[in-house]
Coordinates of C-alpha atoms in Angstrom, one line a residue:
M7 CA 18.3 -1.5 14.0
R8 CA 15.9 -4.0 12.9
K9 CA 16.7 -7.4 12.0
Y10 CA 15.5 -7.0 8.7
P11 CA 16.4 -3.3 8.0
Y12 CA 14.3 -3.2 4.6
S13 CA 11.2 -5.2 4.4
L14 CA 8.6 -5.6 1.5
I15 CA 5.9 -5.2 3.9
R16 CA 6.4 -1.5 4.6
G17 CA 3.9 0.1 2.7
L18 CA 4.7 -1.2 -0.7
S19 CA 2.6 0.9 -3.7
S20 CA 1.6 -1.0 -7.0
T21 CA 4.6 0.8 -8.8
Q22 CA 7.0 -0.5 -6.2
I23 CA 5.8 -3.9 -6.5
A24 CA 5.9 -3.8 -10.2
I25 CA 9.6 -2.8 -10.0
I26 CA 10.4 -5.7 -7.5
V27 CA 8.6 -8.1 -10.0
A28 CA 10.4 -6.7 -12.9
V29 CA 13.9 -7.2 -11.1
V30 CA 13.1 -10.7 -9.9
V31 CA 11.9 -11.4 -13.7
I32 CA 15.3 -10.1 -15.0
V33 CA 17.1 -12.1 -12.4
I34 CA 15.3 -15.2 -13.4
V35 CA 16.1 -14.8 -17.1
I36 CA 19.8 -14.0 -16.6
G37 CA 19.7 -17.4 -14.5
V38 CA 18.1 -19.3 -17.4
V39 CA 20.2 -17.7 -20.1
A40 CA 23.3 -18.6 -18.0
G41 CA 22.3 -22.3 -17.6
L42 CA 21.7 -22.7 -21.2
L43 CA 25.1 -21.2 -22.2
L44 CA 26.9 -23.4 -19.4
T45 CA 25.1 -26.7 -20.0
R46 CA 24.9 -27.8 -23.8
K47 CA 23.1 -31.0 -23.0
P48 CA 20.3 -31.6 -20.3
T49 CA 21.6 -33.4 -17.4
P50 CA 19.2 -35.6 -15.3
T51 CA 18.8 -34.8 -11.8
V52 CA 19.6 -37.5 -9.3
I53 CA 17.1 -38.2 -6.6
T54 CA 18.6 -38.8 -3.2
T55 CA 17.1 -40.0 0.0
T56 CA 18.5 -36.8 1.9
T57 CA 15.9 -34.0 2.9
T58 CA 17.2 -30.7 2.6
F59 CA 16.0 -27.1 3.2
T60 CA 17.1 -24.3 0.7
T61 CA 16.7 -20.8 0.4
T62 CA 17.4 -20.8 -3.3
T63 CA 15.4 -21.5 -6.3
T64 CA 16.3 -23.6 -9.5
T65 CA 14.4 -22.3 -12.6
S66 CA 13.4 -24.5 -15.7
I67 CA 11.7 -23.5 -18.9
T68 CA 8.8 -25.5 -19.6
T69 CA 6.4 -25.6 -22.7
T70 CA 3.0 -24.0 -21.8
T71 CA -0.1 -25.7 -23.3
S72 CA -3.7 -25.2 -22.7
I73 CA -4.1 -29.1 -21.6
P74 CA -2.7 -29.8 -18.0
T75 CA 0.4 -31.9 -18.4
T76 CA 1.1 -35.1 -16.5
T77 CA 4.7 -35.1 -17.5
T78 CA 7.0 -36.5 -14.7
T79 CA 10.1 -34.7 -13.9
T80 CA 13.3 -36.2 -12.3
G81 CA 13.8 -33.6 -9.7
P82 CA 12.7 -33.0 -6.2
L83 CA 9.4 -31.3 -5.5
V84 CA 10.0 -28.0 -4.4
F85 CA 7.6 -26.4 -2.0
Y86 CA 7.9 -22.7 -1.4
T87 CA 6.9 -21.8 2.4
W88 CA 7.9 -19.4 5.3
W89 CA 8.0 -22.0 7.9
A90 CA 11.4 -21.4 9.6
T91 CA 10.6 -22.2 13.1
E92 CA 7.7 -24.5 14.6
G93 CA 6.7 -25.1 11.0
K94 CA 10.1 -26.4 10.1
V95 CA 10.0 -28.7 12.8
A96 CA 6.4 -30.1 11.6
L97 CA 7.9 -30.5 8.3
N98 CA 11.0 -32.5 9.7
H99 CA 8.4 -35.2 10.9
L100 CA 6.0 -34.9 7.6
I101 CA 8.8 -35.3 4.8
P102 CA 10.2 -38.5 5.7
A103 CA 6.5 -40.0 5.8
F104 CA 5.7 -38.4 2.5
D105 CA 9.0 -39.6 0.9
N106 CA 8.5 -43.2 2.0
A107 CA 4.8 -43.2 1.2
T108 CA 5.3 -41.9 -2.2
G109 CA 8.9 -42.5 -3.5
L110 CA 9.2 -38.9 -4.0
Q111 CA 11.4 -36.2 -2.7
L112 CA 9.9 -33.1 -1.0
Q113 CA 12.5 -30.2 -0.9
P114 CA 11.2 -26.9 1.0
N115 CA 12.4 -23.5 -0.2
V116 CA 12.2 -21.4 3.1
V117 CA 11.7 -17.9 2.7
P118 CA 11.5 -16.7 6.4
G119 CA 9.3 -14.0 7.5
A120 CA 6.3 -13.9 10.0
G121 CA 3.1 -14.6 8.6
G122 CA 4.6 -14.8 5.0
T123 CA 5.4 -11.3 4.9
N124 CA 8.4 -12.0 2.6
A125 CA 7.7 -15.3 1.0
K126 CA 4.3 -14.2 -0.3
Y127 CA 6.0 -11.4 -2.5
A128 CA 8.8 -14.1 -3.6
I129 CA 5.8 -16.6 -4.6
L130 CA 4.0 -13.6 -6.2
A131 CA 6.9 -12.7 -8.1
L132 CA 7.5 -16.2 -9.7
I133 CA 3.7 -16.5 -10.4
E134 CA 3.5 -13.0 -12.3
A135 CA 6.5 -14.1 -14.1
G136 CA 5.2 -17.3 -15.4
K137 CA 7.7 -19.5 -13.3
P138 CA 5.7 -20.6 -10.4
P139 CA 7.0 -23.1 -7.9
A140 CA 5.7 -26.8 -8.2
A141 CA 3.7 -26.1 -4.9
F142 CA 3.5 -23.2 -2.3
Q143 CA 2.4 -22.6 1.0
V144 CA -0.7 -20.3 0.9
H145 CA -3.3 -19.0 3.4
F146 CA -7.0 -19.9 2.9
G147 CA -9.1 -16.9 2.0
P148 CA -8.6 -13.8 -0.1
E149 CA -4.7 -14.4 -0.1
M150 CA -5.1 -17.1 -2.9
V151 CA -6.8 -14.8 -5.1
S152 CA -3.8 -12.3 -4.9
Y153 CA -2.0 -15.2 -6.8
V154 CA -4.7 -15.8 -9.3
E155 CA -5.1 -12.1 -10.2
A156 CA -1.1 -12.0 -10.8
A157 CA -0.9 -15.4 -12.9
P158 CA -0.5 -15.1 -16.6
N159 CA -3.6 -17.1 -17.2
G160 CA -5.7 -16.2 -14.1
V161 CA -7.6 -19.0 -12.5
N162 CA -6.5 -21.5 -15.2
S163 CA -2.8 -21.2 -14.0
F164 CA -3.8 -23.3 -10.9
V165 CA -5.2 -26.9 -10.4
N166 CA -9.0 -26.8 -9.4
M167 CA -8.7 -28.5 -6.2
T168 CA -12.6 -28.9 -5.8
P169 CA -13.1 -32.5 -7.4
Y170 CA -10.1 -33.7 -5.4
A171 CA -11.4 -32.5 -2.2
E172 CA -14.6 -34.4 -3.0
N173 CA -12.7 -37.6 -4.1
W174 CA -10.4 -37.5 -1.0
G175 CA -13.5 -37.3 1.4
L176 CA -12.8 -33.9 2.7
M177 CA -16.2 -32.6 1.8
N178 CA -17.9 -35.2 4.2
N179 CA -15.4 -35.5 7.0
S180 CA -14.0 -31.7 7.5
V181 CA -15.5 -29.1 9.6
Y182 CA -17.6 -27.3 7.1
A183 CA -16.6 -23.7 8.0
V184 CA -12.9 -24.5 7.3
L185 CA -13.8 -25.3 3.8
Q186 CA -16.2 -22.4 3.4
A187 CA -13.3 -20.2 4.5
G188 CA -11.2 -21.4 1.5
A189 CA -14.0 -21.9 -1.2
F190 CA -14.3 -19.0 -3.7
N191 CA -18.4 -19.3 -4.8
G192 CA -17.9 -23.0 -4.6
T193 CA -14.2 -23.6 -6.0
L194 CA -11.2 -24.6 -4.2
L195 CA -7.8 -23.5 -5.5
S196 CA -5.9 -24.8 -2.6
I197 CA -6.1 -27.7 0.0
P198 CA -6.1 -27.0 3.7
V199 CA -3.3 -28.8 5.7
N200 CA -4.1 -27.4 9.1
V201 CA -6.1 -25.0 11.3
H202 CA -4.6 -22.7 13.4
R203 CA -6.6 -20.1 15.6
G204 CA -6.0 -16.5 15.9
A205 CA -7.3 -13.7 18.2
L206 CA -5.5 -15.3 21.3
L207 CA -3.4 -14.0 24.1
W208 CA -0.7 -15.7 25.9
V209 CA -0.6 -15.1 29.8
N210 CA 2.6 -15.6 32.0
M211 CA 0.7 -16.9 34.9
Q212 CA 3.7 -16.6 37.3
L213 CA 3.6 -13.0 37.0
L214 CA 0.1 -12.5 37.7
R215 CA 0.5 -14.8 40.8
E216 CA 3.4 -13.0 42.0
Y217 CA 1.4 -9.7 42.2
N218 CA -1.9 -11.5 43.0
L219 CA -3.8 -10.3 40.1
P220 CA -6.9 -12.0 38.5
F221 CA -6.9 -13.8 35.1
P222 CA -8.0 -11.7 32.2
Y223 CA -11.2 -13.5 31.4
N224 CA -12.7 -10.2 30.2
F225 CA -11.4 -7.2 28.6
S226 CA -11.6 -4.8 31.7
T227 CA -9.5 -7.1 33.6
L228 CA -7.0 -7.0 30.9
V229 CA -6.8 -3.2 31.2
Y230 CA -6.6 -3.6 35.1
D231 CA -3.8 -6.1 35.0
T232 CA -1.8 -3.9 32.6
V233 CA -1.9 -0.8 34.8
Q234 CA -1.3 -2.9 37.9
L235 CA 1.8 -4.4 36.5
A236 CA 3.1 -1.1 35.1
N237 CA 2.6 0.3 38.6
H238 CA 5.0 -2.7 40.0
G239 CA 7.6 -1.7 37.5
I240 CA 6.7 -4.6 35.2
H241 CA 6.7 -4.0 31.2
P242 CA 3.1 -5.7 30.8
W243 CA 3.3 -6.1 26.9
I244 CA 5.4 -7.1 24.0
V245 CA 4.3 -6.2 20.6
P246 CA 7.3 -6.7 18.5
G247 CA 8.1 -4.4 15.7
G248 CA 10.7 -6.5 14.0
D249 CA 8.1 -8.4 11.8
G250 CA 7.3 -5.2 10.0
G251 CA 3.8 -4.7 11.6
W252 CA 2.4 -7.9 11.5
D253 CA 2.4 -8.3 15.3
Q254 CA 0.7 -5.0 15.6
F255 CA -1.9 -5.8 13.0
N256 CA -2.6 -8.9 15.3
L257 CA -3.3 -6.5 18.3
W258 CA -5.5 -4.2 16.5
E259 CA -7.8 -6.8 15.1
D260 CA -8.1 -8.6 18.4
I261 CA -9.2 -5.4 20.0
F262 CA -11.6 -4.8 17.0
L263 CA -13.1 -8.2 17.1
Y264 CA -13.8 -7.6 20.8
L265 CA -15.5 -4.3 20.2
A266 CA -17.3 -4.9 17.0
G267 CA -18.1 -8.7 16.8
P268 CA -17.7 -11.2 13.9
Q269 CA -20.1 -9.5 11.1
L270 CA -18.3 -6.2 11.1
Y271 CA -14.8 -7.9 11.2
N272 CA -15.9 -10.2 8.3
E273 CA -17.0 -7.2 6.5
M274 CA -13.4 -5.7 6.5
I275 CA -12.4 -9.2 4.8
Y276 CA -14.3 -7.7 1.7
G277 CA -13.7 -4.2 2.3
T278 CA -17.6 -3.3 2.8
I279 CA -17.3 -2.0 6.2
N280 CA -19.2 1.3 6.1
F281 CA -17.0 4.2 7.4
N282 CA -19.9 6.7 7.0
N283 CA -21.7 4.7 9.7
A284 CA -21.4 6.6 13.1
T285 CA -21.2 3.3 15.2
V286 CA -18.2 2.0 12.8
Q287 CA -16.4 5.4 13.5
K288 CA -16.9 5.0 17.1
L289 CA -15.5 1.3 17.1
I290 CA -12.6 2.2 14.8
N291 CA -11.8 5.2 17.1
E292 CA -12.0 2.9 20.1
T293 CA -10.0 0.3 18.7
N294 CA -7.4 2.9 18.0
Y295 CA -7.4 4.1 21.4
W296 CA -7.0 1.0 23.1
F297 CA -4.0 -0.3 20.7
L298 CA -2.4 2.9 21.7
N299 CA -2.8 2.3 25.1
F300 CA -1.6 -1.2 25.2
T301 CA 1.3 -0.3 23.0
S302 CA 2.4 2.3 25.1
Y303 CA 3.4 -0.2 27.9
D304 CA 5.6 -2.4 25.1
Y305 CA 8.9 -3.9 26.1
P306 CA 11.8 -1.8 25.7
G307 CA 13.5 -2.5 22.4
W308 CA 10.5 -3.7 20.7
Q309 CA 11.1 -2.1 17.6
S310 CA 13.8 -4.7 16.5
M311 CA 12.2 -8.0 18.1
T312 CA 10.4 -10.6 16.3
W313 CA 7.2 -12.6 17.5
T314 CA 9.6 -15.6 18.6
Q315 CA 11.9 -13.2 20.8
G316 CA 8.6 -11.7 22.2
L317 CA 7.4 -15.0 23.3
T318 CA 10.9 -15.9 24.9
L319 CA 10.6 -12.7 26.9
L320 CA 7.2 -13.8 27.9
V321 CA 8.2 -17.4 29.1
Q322 CA 11.1 -15.9 31.0
G323 CA 8.7 -13.7 32.9
K324 CA 9.8 -10.5 31.6
V325 CA 6.4 -9.5 30.1
A326 CA 2.9 -10.7 30.9
F327 CA 0.8 -10.5 27.7
Q328 CA 1.5 -11.1 23.8
A329 CA -1.4 -11.2 21.3
N330 CA -1.0 -13.5 18.3
G331 CA -2.1 -16.9 16.9
N332 CA -1.5 -20.4 18.3
W333 CA 1.8 -21.0 16.4
L334 CA 3.0 -19.6 19.7
T335 CA 2.0 -22.7 21.4
N336 CA 3.9 -24.8 19.0
Y337 CA 7.0 -22.8 19.2
A338 CA 7.0 -22.6 23.0
Y339 CA 6.9 -26.5 22.9
D340 CA 9.5 -26.9 20.2
F341 CA 11.9 -24.2 21.3
L342 CA 11.5 -23.2 24.8
N343 CA 10.6 -26.2 26.7
T344 CA 7.3 -24.6 27.7
T345 CA 3.9 -26.3 27.3
A346 CA 1.0 -23.9 26.8
Y347 CA -2.3 -24.7 28.7
P348 CA -6.0 -23.6 28.1
P349 CA -7.6 -21.0 30.4
L350 CA -9.2 -23.4 32.8
P351 CA -9.2 -23.5 36.2
Q352 CA -7.2 -26.6 37.0
Y353 CA -4.3 -24.8 34.9
I354 CA -4.7 -21.3 36.0
N355 CA -4.7 -22.4 39.8
N356 CA -1.8 -24.8 39.3
S357 CA 1.4 -23.0 40.6
S358 CA 3.6 -24.8 38.2
V359 CA 1.8 -23.8 35.1
T360 CA 3.6 -20.7 33.5
L361 CA 2.0 -20.4 30.1
I362 CA -1.7 -20.0 29.4
E363 CA -3.1 -19.5 25.8
T364 CA -6.6 -17.9 26.0
P365 CA -9.0 -16.4 23.6
F366 CA -8.5 -12.5 23.6
P367 CA -10.7 -11.1 26.2
G368 CA -14.1 -10.6 25.2
T369 CA -13.8 -12.9 22.0
Q370 CA -14.3 -16.2 23.7
H371 CA -17.3 -17.2 21.8
Y372 CA -15.4 -16.4 18.3
Y373 CA -12.8 -18.4 16.4
A374 CA -10.5 -16.6 14.2
L375 CA -9.4 -19.0 11.6
V376 CA -5.8 -19.2 10.1
I377 CA -5.5 -22.0 7.8
D378 CA -2.5 -23.0 5.9
S379 CA -2.8 -24.7 2.4
I380 CA -1.0 -26.0 -0.4
G381 CA -1.6 -24.2 -3.9
I382 CA -0.5 -26.0 -7.0
P383 CA 0.0 -24.6 -10.3
V384 CA -0.7 -26.2 -13.5
G385 CA 2.8 -27.5 -14.6
P386 CA 5.0 -30.4 -15.2
Q387 CA 5.0 -31.4 -11.6
E388 CA 1.3 -31.0 -10.9
Q389 CA 0.7 -34.8 -10.3
Q390 CA 3.6 -35.0 -7.9
A391 CA 2.3 -32.1 -6.1
L392 CA -1.4 -33.6 -5.8
Q393 CA 0.2 -36.5 -4.4
L394 CA 1.9 -34.3 -1.7
A395 CA -1.4 -32.7 -1.3
H396 CA -3.4 -35.9 -0.9
F397 CA -1.0 -37.4 1.4
W398 CA -0.8 -34.0 3.8
S399 CA -4.7 -33.8 3.9
S400 CA -5.3 -37.4 4.6
Y401 CA -6.1 -38.4 8.2
Q402 CA -2.5 -40.3 8.4
G403 CA -1.0 -37.0 7.2
Q404 CA -3.0 -34.9 9.7
Q405 CA -1.8 -37.2 12.7
I406 CA 1.7 -36.6 11.6
W407 CA 1.6 -33.0 10.8
T408 CA -1.0 -31.5 13.4
K409 CA 0.8 -33.3 16.5
W410 CA 3.4 -30.5 15.9
K411 CA 1.5 -27.8 14.4
A412 CA -1.9 -26.2 14.9
V413 CA -4.9 -28.5 14.8
T414 CA -6.7 -30.8 12.3
Y415 CA -10.1 -29.9 10.4
Y416 CA -11.2 -33.6 10.6
K417 CA -14.4 -34.0 12.5
N418 CA -13.3 -37.4 14.4
A419 CA -9.9 -36.6 15.6
T420 CA -8.5 -37.9 18.7
D421 CA -6.1 -36.2 21.1
W422 CA -2.7 -36.8 19.3
F423 CA -1.6 -33.3 20.0
N424 CA 1.6 -32.4 21.8
T425 CA -0.2 -29.7 24.0
P426 CA -3.4 -29.5 26.1
A427 CA -4.0 -26.1 24.4
Q428 CA -4.1 -27.6 21.0
W429 CA -6.7 -30.1 22.2
Y430 CA -8.8 -27.0 23.6
D431 CA -8.5 -25.5 20.3
Y432 CA -9.7 -28.4 18.4
Q433 CA -12.7 -29.0 20.7
Q434 CA -13.6 -25.4 20.5
L435 CA -13.3 -25.6 16.4
L436 CA -16.1 -28.5 16.4
N437 CA -18.3 -26.3 18.8
T438 CA -18.1 -22.9 17.3
S439 CA -21.5 -21.5 15.6
E440 CA -21.2 -20.9 12.0
Q441 CA -21.8 -16.9 12.4
D442 CA -19.1 -16.9 15.1
F443 CA -16.2 -17.5 12.7
V444 CA -14.2 -14.9 11.3
Y445 CA -11.0 -15.2 9.0
Q446 CA -8.0 -13.5 10.7
L447 CA -7.2 -10.3 8.5
S448 CA -3.5 -10.5 9.5
D449 CA -3.0 -14.0 8.2
G450 CA -4.8 -14.4 4.8
G451 CA -7.9 -12.4 5.6
V452 CA -7.0 -9.7 3.2
F453 CA -5.2 -9.6 -0.2
D454 CA -1.3 -9.2 -0.2
D455 CA -1.2 -5.6 -1.2
V456 CA -3.8 -4.6 1.4
F457 CA -1.8 -6.7 4.2
A458 CA 1.3 -4.9 3.5
Q459 CA -0.5 -1.3 3.8
I460 CA -2.1 -2.3 7.0
N461 CA 1.3 -3.7 8.5
S462 CA 3.0 -0.5 7.8
G463 CA 0.4 1.8 8.8
L464 CA 0.2 0.1 12.2
L465 CA 3.5 -0.1 12.8
T466 CA 3.9 3.7 12.0
L467 CA 1.1 4.5 14.2
Q468 CA 2.9 2.6 17.3
E469 CA 6.3 4.5 16.6
V470 CA 4.5 7.9 16.1
G471 CA 1.7 7.5 18.9
P472 CA -1.5 9.7 18.5
A473 CA 0.1 12.2 16.0
G474 CA -0.1 9.5 13.7
L475 CA -4.0 8.7 13.9
S476 CA -4.9 10.8 10.9
A477 CA -2.3 9.0 8.6
W478 CA -3.5 5.7 10.0
N479 CA -7.2 6.4 9.5
S480 CA -6.4 7.3 5.8
T481 CA -4.4 4.1 5.4
L482 CA -7.2 2.1 6.6
V483 CA -10.0 3.6 4.5
S484 CA -7.6 3.3 1.5
A485 CA -6.7 -0.4 2.3
M486 CA -10.5 -1.2 2.7
H487 CA -11.2 0.4 -0.7
E488 CA -8.3 -1.5 -2.2
E489 CA -9.8 -4.7 -0.7
E490 CA -13.5 -4.0 -2.0
S491 CA -11.7 -3.3 -5.5
E492 CA -9.9 -6.6 -5.7
W493 CA -12.9 -8.7 -4.4
L494 CA -14.9 -7.0 -7.3
A495 CA -12.2 -8.2 -9.8
A496 CA -12.4 -11.5 -8.1
A497 CA -16.1 -11.5 -8.8
K498 CA -15.6 -11.0 -12.6
L499 CA -13.8 -14.2 -12.5
G500 CA -16.7 -16.0 -10.7
L501 CA -14.7 -16.1 -7.4
G502 CA -16.7 -13.3 -5.7
Y503 CA -17.2 -14.5 -2.0
L504 CA -16.0 -17.3 0.6
G505 CA -18.0 -20.1 0.6
F506 CA -20.3 -22.3 -1.4
P507 CA -23.7 -21.3 -3.2
G508 CA -26.1 -20.9 -0.6
H509 CA -23.8 -21.3 2.2
P510 CA -21.2 -18.2 2.4
F511 CA -18.7 -18.2 5.2
A512 CA -20.1 -17.2 8.5
G513 CA -23.5 -16.8 6.8
Y514 CA -22.5 -13.5 5.1
Y515 CA -22.7 -12.5 1.5
P516 CA -21.0 -9.3 0.2
P517 CA -23.2 -6.9 -1.4
W518 CA -22.2 -7.6 -4.8
V519 CA -23.3 -11.0 -4.6
T520 CA -27.0 -10.0 -3.4
N521 CA -27.2 -6.9 -5.8
P522 CA -24.5 -7.6 -8.7
T523 CA -25.7 -4.9 -11.0
A524 CA -25.1 -2.2 -8.5
Y525 CA -21.4 -3.1 -8.4
G526 CA -21.1 -3.2 -12.3
L527 CA -20.4 -6.8 -12.7
K528 CA -21.9 -6.9 -16.0
P529 CA -19.8 -6.2 -19.1
T530 CA -20.8 -2.4 -18.8
S531 CA -19.2 -2.0 -15.5
H532 CA -19.3 1.6 -13.6
E533 CA -17.1 3.1 -11.0
V534 CA -18.0 2.0 -7.2
S535 CA -18.4 4.8 -4.8
S536 CA -18.1 4.3 -1.2
G537 CA -20.6 7.1 -0.7
V538 CA -18.2 9.2 1.4
S539 CA -14.9 11.0 0.5
M540 CA -11.7 10.9 2.4
G541 CA -11.9 14.5 3.3
Q542 CA -15.3 13.6 5.0
I543 CA -14.3 10.5 6.9
L544 CA -10.9 11.4 8.4
P545 CA -11.8 14.3 10.6
I546 CA -15.0 12.6 11.6
M547 CA -13.1 9.5 12.8
L548 CA -10.8 11.9 14.9
I549 CA -13.7 13.3 17.1
S550 CA -16.5 12.1 18.7
V551 CA -19.3 10.9 16.5
G552 CA -22.8 10.0 17.8
G553 CA -21.6 9.3 21.3
G554 CA -18.2 7.8 20.0
L555 CA -14.8 8.0 21.6
L556 CA -13.1 11.2 21.6
I557 CA -9.4 10.9 21.3
S558 CA -8.2 14.3 22.7
E559 CA -5.1 15.7 24.0
A560 CA -6.4 15.4 27.7
V561 CA -7.6 11.8 27.3
I562 CA -4.1 11.0 25.7
S563 CA -1.9 12.6 28.3
R564 CA -4.2 11.0 31.2
Y565 CA -4.5 7.5 30.0
I566 CA -1.6 6.8 27.5
R567 CA 2.0 6.5 28.2
F568 CA 4.3 6.7 25.4
P569 CA 7.8 5.2 25.3
K570 CA 10.5 7.0 24.2
L571 CA 11.6 6.1 20.7

């Protein structure tokens, strides 16, 4: 039984999302009508000095005009977020400082779920209904455009944060790649508040030392350690299933980054990866193979576990490996009384060190960005929300916030972080080449509906095993087609790529930027074809192509073990 027996992320179709949104709108309307019937006169809200976390929302009716209003309301500033663990700890440090500095009251509305798996849809529903929160957590990257495309007034429903970023000094003082990752053709629609690093592996060093196993600096050593631990009766991996497929997505994309490198990875951000290319087909096959291999060694009961439960098992020495992002470092420090260390010899060889955070083997030269940011809808509290964004993104705000969560994007930070692993990630952020950045697919790198499709598809693949490969490949091709379609819709709004004019993120322009007429971006648009049909690609992806990997029954039976489900 999963902790969340029903999750929105289990492969929602557009129709299902529309139904959910309609239900949410009906609930909101009923709540408003009830409020009007029960309250004849408006009652002012009294501000208190107590910081509260809530999982309910208060909806008010406002008059919409074409000019952004600066009207001040008397209620607290409600901020929608999914930070329920280590992020909540960081908020507990930020909120009092913000309240004291501004005289405002910040009230988080927490919708729990790993990577925003549930909060995204709650926010999306409110935005589509024309009742957005005053401010909300959003990943940089394509995720923000999901909200733009759902909003009644499109991009005009949100505050353009570009001039504020300039006035606040972020353009000059931040790591440029971070800003590129959240700019759409030069327009910032949210303000970054921290930089997480994805494509990481957590390693229990005590287990490796106990069995005299080498540290997995490279992929072949990771495979070797996995097999050796299993031979000693240890379950090497924890890939939890209780987050609805998000953990599976993390592992799959990390393997793909190792095999394919950053450019093909970033092509997935845009959905432009060419499935008709024999090399791409081979890489997808290999990624699927190793995903099934590692998940075949998963810890019993993985189906209902969450990422936090998985990390607890790892720290306890019950498993050796977990793939995820460096929010695990913050969680281990806050809740498990365990400090994560970087993969340096002085820590690997230190018998008192248990937890090592390392780039996923083979990706040491790449940096997978996961950037949390604050989005601000146009509305009666936008001025207060701008004060929040300004404080949060200031050097002072960053010292408070990123001590407890992720790292900062300021180029001149000192080591104010709680853990050595954070300082290591920060130094790597400063020293990564432009072309070696990627935006992590599972945490903002794809649109929300594509995120849901891939999560569901990979969770099913792990549950079913090799028999599910055909369905998974179909899901992946469909998801990438949808990703491309949504980027083309964004391009029609002038938001068609990540980065600034002349400076695209990771040095890559999607093809509709370099050849827009081929993609129908003029008023007389035409249908975009991928040049290959589903019927053509799926059989090819399951057999050897141009020297590619053949996932046959013989290979499966020889190298992959599957737990009883």
